[in-house]
Protein backbone atom coordinates (compact mmCIF):
# COMPACT_ATOMS: atom_id res chain seq x y z
CA UNK A 1 0.00 0.00 0.00
CA UNK A 2 1.22 3.52 -0.83
CA UNK A 3 2.02 5.64 2.18
CA UNK A 4 -0.14 8.68 2.82
CA UNK A 5 1.25 12.19 2.29
CA UNK A 6 2.08 14.46 5.19
CA UNK A 7 1.00 18.10 4.79
CA UNK A 8 1.60 20.85 7.35
CA UNK A 9 -0.02 24.29 7.60
CA UNK A 10 1.82 27.05 9.43
CA UNK A 11 1.50 30.74 10.28
CA UNK A 12 1.55 33.25 13.13
CA UNK A 13 -1.34 33.34 15.63
CA UNK A 14 -4.39 34.84 13.89
CA UNK A 15 -3.19 33.97 10.37
CA UNK A 16 -6.02 31.46 9.83
CA UNK A 17 -4.04 28.21 10.04
CA UNK A 18 -6.78 26.23 11.82
CA UNK A 19 -9.55 27.47 9.51
CA UNK A 20 -7.53 26.66 6.39
CA UNK A 21 -6.55 23.23 7.72
CA UNK A 22 -10.23 22.36 8.21
CA UNK A 23 -11.12 23.60 4.71
CA UNK A 24 -8.26 21.63 3.18
CA UNK A 25 -9.38 18.47 4.94
CA UNK A 26 -12.88 18.91 3.49
CA UNK A 27 -11.43 19.39 0.03
CA UNK A 28 -9.21 16.30 0.20
CA UNK A 29 -12.06 14.15 1.50
CA UNK A 30 -14.86 15.32 -0.77
CA UNK A 31 -13.19 16.48 -3.98
CA UNK A 32 -10.16 14.19 -4.13
CA UNK A 33 -11.94 11.27 -2.43
CA UNK A 34 -8.91 10.38 -0.35
CA UNK A 35 -8.80 9.15 3.26
CA UNK A 36 -7.61 12.11 5.31
CA UNK A 37 -6.84 12.86 8.94
CA UNK A 38 -6.62 16.36 10.47
CA UNK A 39 -4.49 16.83 13.55
CA UNK A 40 -2.69 19.63 15.38
CA UNK A 41 0.19 20.65 17.65
CA UNK A 42 0.36 21.12 20.53
CA UNK A 43 -1.62 17.88 20.76
CA UNK A 44 -4.31 16.75 23.19
CA UNK A 45 -1.83 14.20 24.57
CA UNK A 46 -0.11 14.32 27.98
CA UNK A 47 2.74 16.62 26.96
CA UNK A 48 0.49 18.77 24.75
CA UNK A 49 -1.86 19.30 27.70
CA UNK A 50 1.01 20.59 29.82
CA UNK A 51 2.11 22.91 27.00
CA UNK A 52 -1.42 24.35 26.75
CA UNK A 53 -1.45 25.24 30.44
CA UNK A 54 1.91 26.98 29.99
CA UNK A 55 0.68 28.89 26.91
CA UNK A 56 -2.38 29.97 28.91
CA UNK A 57 0.08 31.29 31.54
CA UNK A 58 -1.33 29.01 34.22
CA UNK A 59 1.97 27.29 34.98
CA UNK A 60 5.21 28.97 36.01
CA UNK A 61 7.87 29.12 38.67
CA UNK A 62 9.29 31.80 40.99
CA UNK A 63 12.49 33.18 39.45
CA UNK A 64 15.67 34.11 41.40
CA UNK A 65 14.25 37.62 42.02
CA UNK A 66 11.04 36.20 43.44
CA UNK A 67 8.87 37.10 40.42
CA UNK A 68 6.50 34.46 39.04
CA UNK A 69 7.65 33.62 35.52
CA UNK A 70 6.78 31.17 32.79
CA UNK A 71 9.02 28.11 32.52
CA UNK A 72 12.49 28.30 31.01
CA UNK A 73 12.24 28.70 27.19
CA UNK A 74 14.58 25.73 26.64
CA UNK A 75 12.27 23.51 28.71
CA UNK A 76 9.30 24.68 26.68
CA UNK A 77 11.19 23.92 23.44
CA UNK A 78 11.90 20.40 24.73
CA UNK A 79 8.24 19.93 25.62
CA UNK A 80 7.17 20.89 22.07
CA UNK A 81 9.75 18.42 20.67
CA UNK A 82 8.58 15.68 23.07
CA UNK A 83 4.92 16.30 22.20
CA UNK A 84 5.87 16.01 18.51
CA UNK A 85 7.59 12.64 18.90
CA UNK A 86 4.62 11.32 20.88
CA UNK A 87 2.29 12.70 18.19
CA UNK A 88 4.27 10.94 15.45
CA UNK A 89 4.33 7.62 17.30
CA UNK A 90 0.70 7.39 18.37
CA UNK A 91 -1.06 9.21 15.56
CA UNK A 92 0.77 10.52 12.48
CA UNK A 93 3.03 7.59 11.49
CA UNK A 94 0.36 4.86 11.84
CA UNK A 95 -2.03 6.95 9.69
CA UNK A 96 0.61 7.55 7.01
CA UNK A 97 1.49 3.84 7.00
CA UNK A 98 -2.20 3.09 6.48
CA UNK A 99 -2.25 5.26 3.34
CA UNK A 100 -4.09 8.18 4.95
CA UNK A 101 -3.28 11.79 4.04
CA UNK A 102 -2.34 13.61 7.26
CA UNK A 103 -2.89 17.37 7.56
CA UNK A 104 -1.17 18.86 10.59
CA UNK A 105 -1.98 22.31 12.00
CA UNK A 106 1.59 23.38 13.04
CA UNK A 107 4.72 21.21 13.26
CA UNK A 108 8.53 21.69 13.42
CA UNK A 109 8.48 25.03 11.61
CA UNK A 110 6.44 26.48 14.51
CA UNK A 111 9.23 25.47 16.89
CA UNK A 112 11.86 27.05 14.62
CA UNK A 113 9.87 30.30 14.36
CA UNK A 114 8.51 30.68 17.92
CA UNK A 115 11.10 29.05 20.18
CA UNK A 116 13.95 30.79 18.34
CA UNK A 117 12.68 33.99 19.99
CA UNK A 118 14.71 32.79 22.99
CA UNK A 119 16.58 29.66 21.95
CA UNK A 120 19.32 28.89 19.43
CA UNK A 121 17.88 27.56 16.16
CA UNK A 122 20.60 24.94 15.63
CA UNK A 123 19.77 23.39 18.98
CA UNK A 124 16.05 23.46 18.10
CA UNK A 125 16.87 21.54 14.93
CA UNK A 126 18.86 19.02 16.94
CA UNK A 127 16.08 18.31 19.44
CA UNK A 128 13.64 17.89 16.53
CA UNK A 129 16.01 15.75 14.44
CA UNK A 130 14.03 12.53 15.00
CA UNK A 131 10.80 14.03 13.62
CA UNK A 132 10.06 13.20 9.96
CA UNK A 133 10.07 15.86 7.23
CA UNK A 134 6.64 16.74 5.81
CA UNK A 135 5.95 16.18 2.09
CA UNK A 136 4.74 19.77 1.93
CA UNK A 137 4.54 22.70 4.34
CA UNK A 138 2.29 25.67 3.57
CA UNK A 139 3.05 28.95 5.30
CA UNK A 140 0.15 31.40 5.46
CA UNK A 141 1.74 34.82 5.37
CA UNK A 142 -0.35 37.51 7.10
CA UNK A 143 0.91 40.91 8.37
CA UNK A 144 1.15 40.81 12.20
CA UNK A 145 -1.26 43.76 12.58
CA UNK A 146 -3.90 42.03 10.46
CA UNK A 147 -3.41 38.86 12.51
CA UNK A 148 -3.83 40.92 15.69
CA UNK A 149 -7.15 42.29 14.46
CA UNK A 150 -8.36 38.79 13.67
CA UNK A 151 -7.28 37.50 17.10
CA UNK A 152 -9.08 40.35 18.85
CA UNK A 153 -12.28 39.44 17.04
CA UNK A 154 -12.01 35.77 17.92
CA UNK A 155 -10.80 35.60 21.53
CA UNK A 156 -10.85 37.30 24.88
CA UNK A 157 -7.68 35.91 26.47
CA UNK A 158 -4.09 36.42 25.39
CA UNK A 159 -1.69 33.47 25.27
CA UNK A 160 2.08 33.44 25.78
CA UNK A 161 3.09 34.44 22.24
CA UNK A 162 0.05 36.52 21.31
CA UNK A 163 1.60 39.96 21.38
CA UNK A 164 2.15 41.78 18.13
CA UNK A 165 5.84 42.76 18.67
CA UNK A 166 6.67 39.11 19.49
CA UNK A 167 4.70 37.90 16.47
CA UNK A 168 6.47 40.44 14.25
CA UNK A 169 9.74 38.72 15.19
CA UNK A 170 8.15 35.26 14.84
CA UNK A 171 7.07 36.20 11.29
CA UNK A 172 10.68 37.18 10.46
CA UNK A 173 11.89 33.91 11.98
CA UNK A 174 9.44 31.99 9.79
CA UNK A 175 10.83 33.58 6.63
CA UNK A 176 14.45 32.91 7.66
CA UNK A 177 13.72 29.30 8.61
CA UNK A 178 11.76 28.71 5.39
CA UNK A 179 14.68 30.02 3.31
CA UNK A 180 16.99 27.59 5.00
CA UNK A 181 14.64 24.59 4.75
CA UNK A 182 14.14 25.30 1.05
CA UNK A 183 17.90 25.48 0.52
CA UNK A 184 18.05 21.97 1.98
CA UNK A 185 15.45 20.76 -0.48
CA UNK A 186 12.32 20.79 1.70
CA UNK A 187 9.09 21.74 0.00
CA UNK A 188 7.64 24.86 1.60
CA UNK A 189 5.05 27.07 -0.16
CA UNK A 190 4.26 30.60 0.99
CA UNK A 191 0.61 31.61 0.48
CA UNK A 192 -0.53 35.21 0.93
CA UNK A 193 -3.19 34.82 3.64
CA UNK A 194 -4.23 38.47 3.59
CA UNK A 195 -6.82 38.03 0.82
CA UNK A 196 -10.40 36.83 0.53
CA UNK A 197 -10.73 33.26 1.82
CA UNK A 198 -11.67 31.89 -1.59
CA UNK A 199 -8.39 33.08 -3.10
CA UNK A 200 -6.34 31.75 -0.20
CA UNK A 201 -8.03 28.35 -0.49
CA UNK A 202 -7.52 28.28 -4.23
CA UNK A 203 -3.76 28.77 -3.77
CA UNK A 204 -3.56 26.17 -1.02
CA UNK A 205 -5.32 23.64 -3.24
CA UNK A 206 -3.02 24.51 -6.13
CA UNK A 207 -0.02 23.73 -3.90
CA UNK A 208 -1.44 20.51 -2.48
CA UNK A 209 -3.09 18.95 -5.50
CA UNK A 210 0.02 17.95 -7.46
CA UNK A 211 1.32 16.09 -4.42
CA UNK A 212 -1.92 14.20 -3.83
CA UNK A 213 -2.85 13.41 -7.40
CA UNK A 214 0.41 11.92 -8.66
CA UNK A 215 0.02 8.21 -9.14
CA UNK A 216 2.13 7.49 -6.04
CA UNK A 217 0.38 10.09 -3.90
CA UNK A 218 -3.26 9.44 -4.64
CA UNK A 219 -3.45 5.75 -3.88
CA UNK A 220 -5.97 5.51 -6.77
CA UNK A 221 -5.47 3.10 -9.60
CA UNK A 222 -5.46 4.90 -12.94
CA UNK A 223 -5.98 3.12 -16.23
CA UNK A 224 -2.86 2.70 -18.37
CA UNK A 225 -3.34 3.46 -22.09
CA UNK A 226 -2.49 0.54 -24.37
CA UNK A 227 1.17 0.48 -25.44
CA UNK A 228 1.90 2.69 -28.43
CA UNK A 229 -1.07 4.99 -27.93
CA UNK A 230 -0.43 8.71 -27.57
CA UNK A 231 -0.65 10.41 -24.16
CA UNK A 232 -4.22 11.14 -23.11
CA UNK A 233 -5.69 14.03 -21.26
CA UNK A 234 -8.12 12.62 -18.73
CA UNK A 235 -10.47 14.05 -16.15
CA UNK A 236 -11.10 12.03 -13.01
CA UNK A 237 -14.70 12.22 -11.81
CA UNK A 238 -13.72 12.78 -8.18
CA UNK A 239 -11.85 15.95 -9.15
CA UNK A 240 -15.22 17.60 -9.82
CA UNK A 241 -13.56 20.36 -11.82
CA UNK A 242 -14.12 19.70 -15.44
CA UNK A 243 -11.64 22.30 -16.66
CA UNK A 244 -8.77 20.74 -14.70
CA UNK A 245 -7.27 18.07 -16.91
CA UNK A 246 -4.37 15.87 -16.03
CA UNK A 247 -1.87 14.49 -18.46
CA UNK A 248 -1.72 10.72 -18.08
CA UNK A 249 1.69 9.38 -18.96
CA UNK A 250 1.86 5.90 -20.42
P1 LIG B 1 -2.83 27.47 18.48
O1 LIG B 1 -3.35 26.21 19.06
O2 LIG B 1 -3.78 28.61 18.55
O3 LIG B 1 -2.22 27.28 17.14
O4 LIG B 1 -1.66 27.93 19.47
C1 LIG B 1 -0.53 27.21 19.67
C2 LIG B 1 0.56 28.15 20.12
O5 LIG B 1 1.76 27.39 20.33
C3 LIG B 1 0.93 29.22 19.10
O6 LIG B 1 1.20 30.44 19.76
C4 LIG B 1 2.21 28.71 18.49
C5 LIG B 1 2.84 27.95 19.62
N1 LIG B 1 3.74 26.88 19.21
C6 LIG B 1 5.09 27.01 19.49
O7 LIG B 1 5.51 28.01 20.05
N2 LIG B 1 5.93 26.01 19.13
C7 LIG B 1 5.51 24.87 18.51
O8 LIG B 1 6.33 23.98 18.19
C8 LIG B 1 4.09 24.75 18.24
C9 LIG B 1 3.59 23.51 17.58
C10 LIG B 1 3.25 25.77 18.60
CSV table of C-alpha atoms in Angstrom, one decimal, residues 9-229:
chain,number,residue,atom,x,y,z
A,9,UNK,CA,0.0,24.3,7.6
A,10,UNK,CA,1.8,27.1,9.4
A,11,UNK,CA,1.5,30.7,10.3
A,12,UNK,CA,1.5,33.3,13.1
A,13,UNK,CA,-1.3,33.3,15.6
A,14,UNK,CA,-4.4,34.8,13.9
A,15,UNK,CA,-3.2,34.0,10.4
A,16,UNK,CA,-6.0,31.5,9.8
A,17,UNK,CA,-4.0,28.2,10.0
A,18,UNK,CA,-6.8,26.2,11.8
A,19,UNK,CA,-9.6,27.5,9.5
A,20,UNK,CA,-7.5,26.7,6.4
A,21,UNK,CA,-6.6,23.2,7.7
A,22,UNK,CA,-10.2,22.4,8.2
A,23,UNK,CA,-11.1,23.6,4.7
A,24,UNK,CA,-8.3,21.6,3.2
A,25,UNK,CA,-9.4,18.5,4.9
A,26,UNK,CA,-12.9,18.9,3.5
A,27,UNK,CA,-11.4,19.4,0.0
A,28,UNK,CA,-9.2,16.3,0.2
A,29,UNK,CA,-12.1,14.2,1.5
A,30,UNK,CA,-14.9,15.3,-0.8
A,31,UNK,CA,-13.2,16.5,-4.0
A,32,UNK,CA,-10.2,14.2,-4.1
A,33,UNK,CA,-11.9,11.3,-2.4
A,34,UNK,CA,-8.9,10.4,-0.3
A,35,UNK,CA,-8.8,9.1,3.3
A,36,UNK,CA,-7.6,12.1,5.3
A,37,UNK,CA,-6.8,12.9,8.9
A,38,UNK,CA,-6.6,16.4,10.5
A,39,UNK,CA,-4.5,16.8,13.5
A,40,UNK,CA,-2.7,19.6,15.4
A,41,UNK,CA,0.2,20.6,17.6
A,42,UNK,CA,0.4,21.1,20.5
A,43,UNK,CA,-1.6,17.9,20.8
A,44,UNK,CA,-4.3,16.8,23.2
A,45,UNK,CA,-1.8,14.2,24.6
A,46,UNK,CA,-0.1,14.3,28.0
A,47,UNK,CA,2.7,16.6,27.0
A,48,UNK,CA,0.5,18.8,24.7
A,49,UNK,CA,-1.9,19.3,27.7
A,50,UNK,CA,1.0,20.6,29.8
A,51,UNK,CA,2.1,22.9,27.0
A,52,UNK,CA,-1.4,24.3,26.7
A,53,UNK,CA,-1.5,25.2,30.4
A,54,UNK,CA,1.9,27.0,30.0
A,55,UNK,CA,0.7,28.9,26.9
A,56,UNK,CA,-2.4,30.0,28.9
A,57,UNK,CA,0.1,31.3,31.5
A,58,UNK,CA,-1.3,29.0,34.2
A,59,UNK,CA,2.0,27.3,35.0
A,60,UNK,CA,5.2,29.0,36.0
A,61,UNK,CA,7.9,29.1,38.7
A,62,UNK,CA,9.3,31.8,41.0
A,63,UNK,CA,12.5,33.2,39.4
A,64,UNK,CA,15.7,34.1,41.4
A,65,UNK,CA,14.2,37.6,42.0
A,66,UNK,CA,11.0,36.2,43.4
A,67,UNK,CA,8.9,37.1,40.4
A,68,UNK,CA,6.5,34.5,39.0
A,69,UNK,CA,7.7,33.6,35.5
A,70,UNK,CA,6.8,31.2,32.8
A,71,UNK,CA,9.0,28.1,32.5
A,72,UNK,CA,12.5,28.3,31.0
A,73,UNK,CA,12.2,28.7,27.2
A,74,UNK,CA,14.6,25.7,26.6
A,75,UNK,CA,12.3,23.5,28.7
A,76,UNK,CA,9.3,24.7,26.7
A,77,UNK,CA,11.2,23.9,23.4
A,78,UNK,CA,11.9,20.4,24.7
A,79,UNK,CA,8.2,19.9,25.6
A,80,UNK,CA,7.2,20.9,22.1
A,81,UNK,CA,9.7,18.4,20.7
A,82,UNK,CA,8.6,15.7,23.1
A,83,UNK,CA,4.9,16.3,22.2
A,84,UNK,CA,5.9,16.0,18.5
A,85,UNK,CA,7.6,12.6,18.9
A,86,UNK,CA,4.6,11.3,20.9
A,87,UNK,CA,2.3,12.7,18.2
A,88,UNK,CA,4.3,10.9,15.5
A,89,UNK,CA,4.3,7.6,17.3
A,90,UNK,CA,0.7,7.4,18.4
A,91,UNK,CA,-1.1,9.2,15.6
A,92,UNK,CA,0.8,10.5,12.5
A,93,UNK,CA,3.0,7.6,11.5
A,94,UNK,CA,0.4,4.9,11.8
A,95,UNK,CA,-2.0,6.9,9.7
A,96,UNK,CA,0.6,7.6,7.0
A,97,UNK,CA,1.5,3.8,7.0
A,98,UNK,CA,-2.2,3.1,6.5
A,99,UNK,CA,-2.3,5.3,3.3
A,100,UNK,CA,-4.1,8.2,5.0
A,101,UNK,CA,-3.3,11.8,4.0
A,102,UNK,CA,-2.3,13.6,7.3
A,103,UNK,CA,-2.9,17.4,7.6
A,104,UNK,CA,-1.2,18.9,10.6
A,105,UNK,CA,-2.0,22.3,12.0
A,106,UNK,CA,1.6,23.4,13.0
A,107,UNK,CA,4.7,21.2,13.3
A,108,UNK,CA,8.5,21.7,13.4
A,109,UNK,CA,8.5,25.0,11.6
A,110,UNK,CA,6.4,26.5,14.5
A,111,UNK,CA,9.2,25.5,16.9
A,112,UNK,CA,11.9,27.0,14.6
A,113,UNK,CA,9.9,30.3,14.4
A,114,UNK,CA,8.5,30.7,17.9
A,115,UNK,CA,11.1,29.0,20.2
A,116,UNK,CA,14.0,30.8,18.3
A,117,UNK,CA,12.7,34.0,20.0
A,118,UNK,CA,14.7,32.8,23.0
A,119,UNK,CA,16.6,29.7,22.0
A,120,UNK,CA,19.3,28.9,19.4
A,121,UNK,CA,17.9,27.6,16.2
A,122,UNK,CA,20.6,24.9,15.6
A,123,UNK,CA,19.8,23.4,19.0
A,124,UNK,CA,16.0,23.5,18.1
A,125,UNK,CA,16.9,21.5,14.9
A,126,UNK,CA,18.9,19.0,16.9
A,127,UNK,CA,16.1,18.3,19.4
A,128,UNK,CA,13.6,17.9,16.5
A,129,UNK,CA,16.0,15.7,14.4
A,130,UNK,CA,14.0,12.5,15.0
A,131,UNK,CA,10.8,14.0,13.6
A,132,UNK,CA,10.1,13.2,10.0
A,133,UNK,CA,10.1,15.9,7.2
A,134,UNK,CA,6.6,16.7,5.8
A,135,UNK,CA,6.0,16.2,2.1
A,136,UNK,CA,4.7,19.8,1.9
A,137,UNK,CA,4.5,22.7,4.3
A,138,UNK,CA,2.3,25.7,3.6
A,139,UNK,CA,3.0,29.0,5.3
A,140,UNK,CA,0.1,31.4,5.5
A,141,UNK,CA,1.7,34.8,5.4
A,142,UNK,CA,-0.3,37.5,7.1
A,143,UNK,CA,0.9,40.9,8.4
A,144,UNK,CA,1.2,40.8,12.2
A,145,UNK,CA,-1.3,43.8,12.6
A,146,UNK,CA,-3.9,42.0,10.5
A,147,UNK,CA,-3.4,38.9,12.5
A,148,UNK,CA,-3.8,40.9,15.7
A,149,UNK,CA,-7.2,42.3,14.5
A,150,UNK,CA,-8.4,38.8,13.7
A,151,UNK,CA,-7.3,37.5,17.1
A,152,UNK,CA,-9.1,40.3,18.9
A,153,UNK,CA,-12.3,39.4,17.0
A,154,UNK,CA,-12.0,35.8,17.9
A,155,UNK,CA,-10.8,35.6,21.5
A,156,UNK,CA,-10.9,37.3,24.9
A,157,UNK,CA,-7.7,35.9,26.5
A,158,UNK,CA,-4.1,36.4,25.4
A,159,UNK,CA,-1.7,33.5,25.3
A,160,UNK,CA,2.1,33.4,25.8
A,161,UNK,CA,3.1,34.4,22.2
A,162,UNK,CA,0.0,36.5,21.3
A,163,UNK,CA,1.6,40.0,21.4
A,164,UNK,CA,2.2,41.8,18.1
A,165,UNK,CA,5.8,42.8,18.7
A,166,UNK,CA,6.7,39.1,19.5
A,167,UNK,CA,4.7,37.9,16.5
A,168,UNK,CA,6.5,40.4,14.2
A,169,UNK,CA,9.7,38.7,15.2
A,170,UNK,CA,8.1,35.3,14.8
A,171,UNK,CA,7.1,36.2,11.3
A,172,UNK,CA,10.7,37.2,10.5
A,173,UNK,CA,11.9,33.9,12.0
A,174,UNK,CA,9.4,32.0,9.8
A,175,UNK,CA,10.8,33.6,6.6
A,176,UNK,CA,14.4,32.9,7.7
A,177,UNK,CA,13.7,29.3,8.6
A,178,UNK,CA,11.8,28.7,5.4
A,179,UNK,CA,14.7,30.0,3.3
A,180,UNK,CA,17.0,27.6,5.0
A,181,UNK,CA,14.6,24.6,4.8
A,182,UNK,CA,14.1,25.3,1.1
A,183,UNK,CA,17.9,25.5,0.5
A,184,UNK,CA,18.1,22.0,2.0
A,185,UNK,CA,15.5,20.8,-0.5
A,186,UNK,CA,12.3,20.8,1.7
A,187,UNK,CA,9.1,21.7,0.0
A,188,UNK,CA,7.6,24.9,1.6
A,189,UNK,CA,5.1,27.1,-0.2
A,190,UNK,CA,4.3,30.6,1.0
A,191,UNK,CA,0.6,31.6,0.5
A,192,UNK,CA,-0.5,35.2,0.9
A,193,UNK,CA,-3.2,34.8,3.6
A,194,UNK,CA,-4.2,38.5,3.6
A,195,UNK,CA,-6.8,38.0,0.8
A,196,UNK,CA,-10.4,36.8,0.5
A,197,UNK,CA,-10.7,33.3,1.8
A,198,UNK,CA,-11.7,31.9,-1.6
A,199,UNK,CA,-8.4,33.1,-3.1
A,200,UNK,CA,-6.3,31.8,-0.2
A,201,UNK,CA,-8.0,28.4,-0.5
A,202,UNK,CA,-7.5,28.3,-4.2
A,203,UNK,CA,-3.8,28.8,-3.8
A,204,UNK,CA,-3.6,26.2,-1.0
A,205,UNK,CA,-5.3,23.6,-3.2
A,206,UNK,CA,-3.0,24.5,-6.1
A,207,UNK,CA,0.0,23.7,-3.9
A,208,UNK,CA,-1.4,20.5,-2.5
A,209,UNK,CA,-3.1,19.0,-5.5
A,210,UNK,CA,0.0,17.9,-7.5
A,211,UNK,CA,1.3,16.1,-4.4
A,212,UNK,CA,-1.9,14.2,-3.8
A,213,UNK,CA,-2.9,13.4,-7.4
A,214,UNK,CA,0.4,11.9,-8.7
A,215,UNK,CA,0.0,8.2,-9.1
A,216,UNK,CA,2.1,7.5,-6.0
A,217,UNK,CA,0.4,10.1,-3.9
A,218,UNK,CA,-3.3,9.4,-4.6
A,219,UNK,CA,-3.4,5.7,-3.9
A,220,UNK,CA,-6.0,5.5,-6.8
A,221,UNK,CA,-5.5,3.1,-9.6
A,222,UNK,CA,-5.5,4.9,-12.9
A,223,UNK,CA,-6.0,3.1,-16.2
A,224,UNK,CA,-2.9,2.7,-18.4
A,225,UNK,CA,-3.3,3.5,-22.1
A,226,UNK,CA,-2.5,0.5,-24.4
A,227,UNK,CA,1.2,0.5,-25.4
A,228,UNK,CA,1.9,2.7,-28.4
A,229,UNK,CA,-1.1,5.0,-27.9
